[in-house]
Coordinates of C-alpha atoms in Angstrom, one line a residue:
M1 CA 3.3 12.2 16.9
G2 CA 4.9 10.6 20.0
W3 CA 7.8 8.2 19.8
P4 CA 7.1 4.5 20.0
K5 CA 7.7 3.0 23.4
Q6 CA 10.5 0.7 22.1
L7 CA 12.3 3.8 20.7
I8 CA 12.2 5.5 24.0
V9 CA 13.6 2.4 25.7
T10 CA 16.4 2.3 23.1
A11 CA 17.1 5.9 23.8
A12 CA 17.3 5.2 27.5
C13 CA 19.7 2.4 27.0
A14 CA 21.9 4.5 24.9
I15 CA 22.0 7.2 27.5
A16 CA 22.6 4.7 30.3
S17 CA 25.6 3.3 28.4
K18 CA 26.9 6.9 28.1
K19 CA 26.3 7.3 24.3
E20 CA 25.5 10.9 23.5
Y21 CA 24.0 10.3 20.0
F22 CA 22.2 7.5 18.2
C23 CA 20.2 7.3 14.9
L24 CA 16.4 7.0 14.8
P25 CA 14.7 4.9 12.2
S26 CA 13.3 8.0 10.6
G27 CA 16.9 9.2 9.9
F28 CA 16.8 12.0 12.5
L29 CA 19.5 12.3 15.1
L30 CA 18.5 12.6 18.8
I31 CA 21.0 14.7 20.8
R32 CA 21.1 14.3 24.5
A33 CA 20.0 17.9 25.0
M34 CA 18.2 17.5 28.3
S35 CA 21.1 16.0 30.4
S36 CA 20.5 18.7 33.0
Q37 CA 17.1 17.1 33.6
D38 CA 18.3 13.6 34.0
I39 CA 17.1 11.8 37.1
K40 CA 20.2 11.1 39.1
L41 CA 21.0 8.0 41.1
E42 CA 23.1 8.2 44.3
V43 CA 24.4 4.8 45.4
C44 CA 25.3 4.3 49.0
V45 CA 28.3 2.0 49.5
D46 CA 30.4 0.8 52.3
S47 CA 33.3 -0.8 50.4
I48 CA 35.8 -0.1 47.7
R49 CA 34.3 -2.9 45.5
S50 CA 30.8 -1.5 45.8
A51 CA 32.0 1.9 44.8
F52 CA 33.5 0.6 41.6
A53 CA 30.3 -1.4 40.9
A54 CA 28.3 1.8 41.3
E55 CA 30.5 3.7 38.8
D56 CA 30.4 0.7 36.4
G57 CA 26.6 0.7 36.5
G58 CA 26.3 4.4 35.7
A59 CA 25.5 6.0 39.1
S60 CA 25.8 9.8 39.3
R61 CA 27.2 10.0 42.8
I62 CA 28.3 7.9 45.7
E63 CA 27.4 8.2 49.4
L64 CA 30.4 6.6 51.1
C65 CA 29.8 5.0 54.5
S66 CA 31.1 2.3 56.6
A67 CA 28.8 -0.4 58.1
L68 CA 25.7 -0.2 56.0
G69 CA 24.3 -3.0 58.1
E70 CA 24.2 -0.5 60.9
G71 CA 22.5 2.1 58.7
G72 CA 25.8 3.7 57.6
L73 CA 28.6 5.2 59.7
T74 CA 31.5 7.6 59.0
P75 CA 33.9 6.0 56.4
S76 CA 37.6 5.7 56.8
V77 CA 39.9 8.3 55.3
G78 CA 41.9 5.5 53.7
T79 CA 38.9 4.2 51.8
L80 CA 38.1 7.7 50.6
K81 CA 41.7 8.3 49.4
V82 CA 41.8 5.1 47.4
L83 CA 38.5 5.9 45.7
K84 CA 39.4 9.5 45.0
D85 CA 42.5 8.2 43.3
S86 CA 40.6 5.9 41.0
L87 CA 37.0 7.1 40.5
S88 CA 35.5 10.1 38.7
L89 CA 32.2 10.2 40.6
P90 CA 31.5 12.8 43.3
I91 CA 31.8 11.2 46.7
F92 CA 29.7 12.4 49.6
C93 CA 30.8 11.1 53.0
M94 CA 28.5 10.1 55.8
L95 CA 29.0 11.8 59.2
R96 CA 27.6 9.5 61.8
P97 CA 29.8 8.5 64.7
R98 CA 27.8 5.6 66.0
R99 CA 24.8 3.4 65.4
G100 CA 21.3 4.1 66.8
T101 CA 18.1 5.6 65.7
D102 CA 18.1 8.6 68.1
F103 CA 20.6 10.9 66.3
V104 CA 21.0 12.7 69.6
Y105 CA 24.7 13.5 70.0
D106 CA 26.6 14.9 72.9
D107 CA 29.4 17.4 72.7
R108 CA 32.1 14.8 72.4
E109 CA 30.4 13.0 69.6
I110 CA 29.9 16.3 67.6
C111 CA 33.6 17.1 68.2
A112 CA 34.4 13.7 66.6
V113 CA 32.1 14.5 63.7
L114 CA 33.8 17.8 63.1
M115 CA 37.3 16.3 63.3
D116 CA 36.2 13.6 60.8
M117 CA 34.9 16.4 58.5
D118 CA 38.3 18.1 58.5
L119 CA 40.1 14.9 57.6
L120 CA 37.7 13.8 54.9
R121 CA 37.5 17.2 53.4
A122 CA 41.3 17.4 53.3
N123 CA 41.4 14.1 51.5
G124 CA 39.0 14.9 48.7
A125 CA 35.4 14.6 50.0
D126 CA 33.0 16.3 47.6
G127 CA 30.2 16.7 50.1
F128 CA 28.8 15.3 53.4
V129 CA 25.7 13.6 54.8
F130 CA 24.7 14.5 58.3
G131 CA 21.7 14.8 60.6
S132 CA 21.2 15.6 64.3
L133 CA 18.1 15.8 66.4
N134 CA 17.1 17.0 69.9
P135 CA 15.5 14.5 72.4
D136 CA 12.1 15.8 71.3
R137 CA 12.9 14.8 67.7
S138 CA 13.2 18.4 66.5
I139 CA 16.2 19.3 64.3
N140 CA 19.3 20.3 66.4
V141 CA 20.0 23.7 64.9
E142 CA 23.2 24.3 66.7
H143 CA 24.8 21.0 65.6
C144 CA 23.7 21.7 62.0
R145 CA 25.2 25.2 62.1
Q146 CA 28.5 23.8 63.3
V147 CA 28.6 21.2 60.5
M148 CA 27.6 23.7 57.8
L149 CA 30.4 26.1 59.0
R150 CA 32.9 23.3 58.9
S151 CA 31.9 22.2 55.5
E152 CA 33.6 25.2 54.0
G153 CA 31.1 25.5 51.2
L154 CA 30.9 21.8 50.2
P155 CA 27.3 20.6 49.8
V156 CA 25.7 18.8 52.8
T157 CA 22.7 16.5 52.7
F158 CA 20.5 16.1 55.8
H159 CA 19.9 12.4 56.1
R160 CA 17.0 10.2 57.2
A161 CA 17.1 11.6 60.7
F162 CA 14.5 13.8 59.0
D163 CA 12.1 10.9 59.0
L164 CA 12.1 10.8 62.8
T165 CA 10.8 14.4 62.9
D166 CA 7.1 15.2 63.2
Q167 CA 5.6 14.9 59.7
K168 CA 3.0 17.6 60.6
N169 CA 6.0 20.0 60.6
M170 CA 7.6 18.7 57.4
H171 CA 7.3 21.9 55.4
E172 CA 8.6 24.1 58.2
N173 CA 11.5 21.7 58.7
V174 CA 12.4 21.7 55.0
Q175 CA 12.4 25.5 55.1
L176 CA 14.6 25.4 58.2
L177 CA 17.2 23.1 56.6
K178 CA 17.2 25.3 53.5
E179 CA 17.9 28.4 55.7
L180 CA 20.7 26.4 57.4
G181 CA 22.3 25.8 54.1
F182 CA 21.6 22.1 53.3
K183 CA 21.3 21.3 49.6
R184 CA 19.5 18.0 49.9
I185 CA 17.2 16.0 52.2
L186 CA 17.4 12.2 52.1
S187 CA 14.0 10.9 53.2
S188 CA 11.7 7.9 53.0
G189 CA 8.7 10.2 53.6
F190 CA 8.4 9.3 57.3
R191 CA 7.8 5.7 56.5
P192 CA 10.0 2.6 56.6
S193 CA 10.5 2.8 52.8
A194 CA 10.3 5.4 50.1
A195 CA 7.5 3.4 48.4
A196 CA 5.3 3.6 51.5
G197 CA 6.1 7.3 52.0
A198 CA 5.9 8.4 48.4
D199 CA 2.8 10.6 48.9
F200 CA 4.6 12.7 51.6
L201 CA 7.7 12.8 49.4
A202 CA 5.6 14.1 46.5
Q203 CA 4.1 16.8 48.7
M204 CA 7.5 18.0 49.8
I205 CA 9.0 17.9 46.3
A206 CA 6.0 19.8 44.8
K207 CA 6.3 22.6 47.4
H208 CA 10.1 22.9 47.8
H209 CA 11.7 21.6 44.5
R210 CA 13.0 25.1 43.7
D211 CA 14.7 25.5 47.0
L212 CA 16.5 22.3 47.6
I213 CA 16.5 18.6 46.5
I214 CA 14.3 16.1 48.2
M215 CA 15.9 12.8 47.5
P216 CA 13.8 9.6 48.1
G217 CA 15.7 6.7 49.7
A218 CA 15.1 3.4 51.6
G219 CA 13.9 0.2 50.0
I220 CA 14.1 1.5 46.4
K221 CA 14.5 -1.5 44.1
V222 CA 14.1 -2.1 40.4
P223 CA 10.5 -3.4 40.6
N224 CA 9.2 -0.3 42.5
L225 CA 11.4 2.4 41.0
E226 CA 9.2 3.5 38.2
E227 CA 6.2 4.0 40.5
I228 CA 8.3 5.9 43.0
L229 CA 9.6 8.2 40.3
T230 CA 6.2 8.7 38.8
T231 CA 4.5 9.5 42.2
T232 CA 7.2 11.7 43.6
R233 CA 8.5 13.5 40.5
C234 CA 11.9 13.6 42.1
R235 CA 15.1 14.6 40.3
E236 CA 17.4 12.4 42.4
F237 CA 17.0 9.1 44.3
H238 CA 19.1 7.0 46.6
A239 CA 19.6 3.3 46.7
S240 CA 22.2 0.6 47.7
A241 CA 21.4 -1.3 44.5
M242 CA 22.0 -4.7 46.0
D243 CA 20.0 -7.6 44.7
T244 CA 20.7 -11.2 45.7
A245 CA 17.4 -12.8 44.6
S246 CA 17.2 -12.3 40.8
E247 CA 18.8 -13.3 37.5
D248 CA 21.4 -10.6 38.4
Y249 CA 22.6 -12.5 41.5
V250 CA 26.2 -11.9 42.4
A251 CA 28.3 -13.8 44.9
P252 CA 28.9 -12.4 48.4
T253 CA 31.7 -9.8 48.3
T254 CA 33.6 -11.4 51.2
T255 CA 34.6 -15.0 51.8
R256 CA 32.8 -17.0 54.4
M257 CA 35.3 -18.7 56.6
E258 CA 34.3 -22.2 57.6
C259 CA 34.6 -21.8 61.4
D260 CA 32.4 -20.9 64.4
V261 CA 34.1 -17.6 65.1
T262 CA 32.4 -14.4 64.0
M263 CA 33.4 -10.7 64.5
G264 CA 29.8 -9.6 65.3
K265 CA 26.2 -10.5 64.7
Q266 CA 26.2 -9.0 61.1
D267 CA 28.9 -11.6 60.1
I268 CA 26.4 -14.4 60.6
D269 CA 24.9 -13.5 57.2
P270 CA 26.9 -13.2 53.9
Y271 CA 28.0 -9.7 53.0
Y272 CA 26.7 -8.5 49.7
G273 CA 27.7 -5.3 47.9
T274 CA 26.4 -3.1 45.2
N275 CA 25.5 -5.0 42.0
P276 CA 26.4 -3.1 38.8
N277 CA 23.6 -4.8 36.9
V278 CA 21.1 -3.4 39.3
V279 CA 22.6 0.0 39.1
R280 CA 22.4 -0.2 35.3
K281 CA 18.8 -1.2 35.3
M282 CA 17.9 1.7 37.7
V283 CA 19.8 4.2 35.6
T284 CA 18.0 3.0 32.4
I285 CA 14.6 3.4 34.1
A286 CA 15.5 6.8 35.3
S287 CA 16.8 7.9 31.9
A288 CA 13.6 6.7 30.2
M289 CA 11.6 8.9 32.6
S290 CA 13.9 11.9 32.7
C291 CA 12.2 13.9 29.9

């Protein structure tokens, strides 16, 4: 006989709140025996406050960036050091030297990436996130090899530069990245959002899940999470977990100064960070679906 839906939700809430055991009405004890199969949430953050919110909400890992409004750039060593001194979560650092949707880097930019890797690795980075393309949108194998060599065994995720490659070659490109040594691919399935690209993500996960992790990301929110998880059957997903239009609304994480001076176009709008309540809801949904 299957468990009642309410019981499953109760179990998910217990798991999300980090309780290992809880009593069932029948008197049996459910043990968290399938933790290795939990669907993990990676939260992308660009501030210390957001990183703490991600941990508080129950995230499994942090992708640390700067300037999420620009798609995420390489974070500062200082930010990493502060977080490594305080958080227990693994922290993967973005390696992206500038904004732009081309991901075509020259030799000086790659030199900067490799120097950033050295500094971030020396100060506690648990992994890296990187992607580089050729002008024809194929994967830049030479740049990837340089980064993998410099990672010194730390796991590296190939980021959403993958979504700019030709979707007709998706299986060949996944295999190429596996052979290069990447452990994960962050992808929206060649579409603006993971919800729109869920079918392509499902195809890649079905074919390659034994080889490396395909991690859906882009536009994942509480209302669409269950459908994305059901369609893709992913084991990990990626979200910023910001929500400014629900009952979980939180105030902007920076103060808006009452003057006409701004430091850039992004400063015109309030800056919002990760919401721990949104993280917690996502973790609860993922926990309920993990088994």
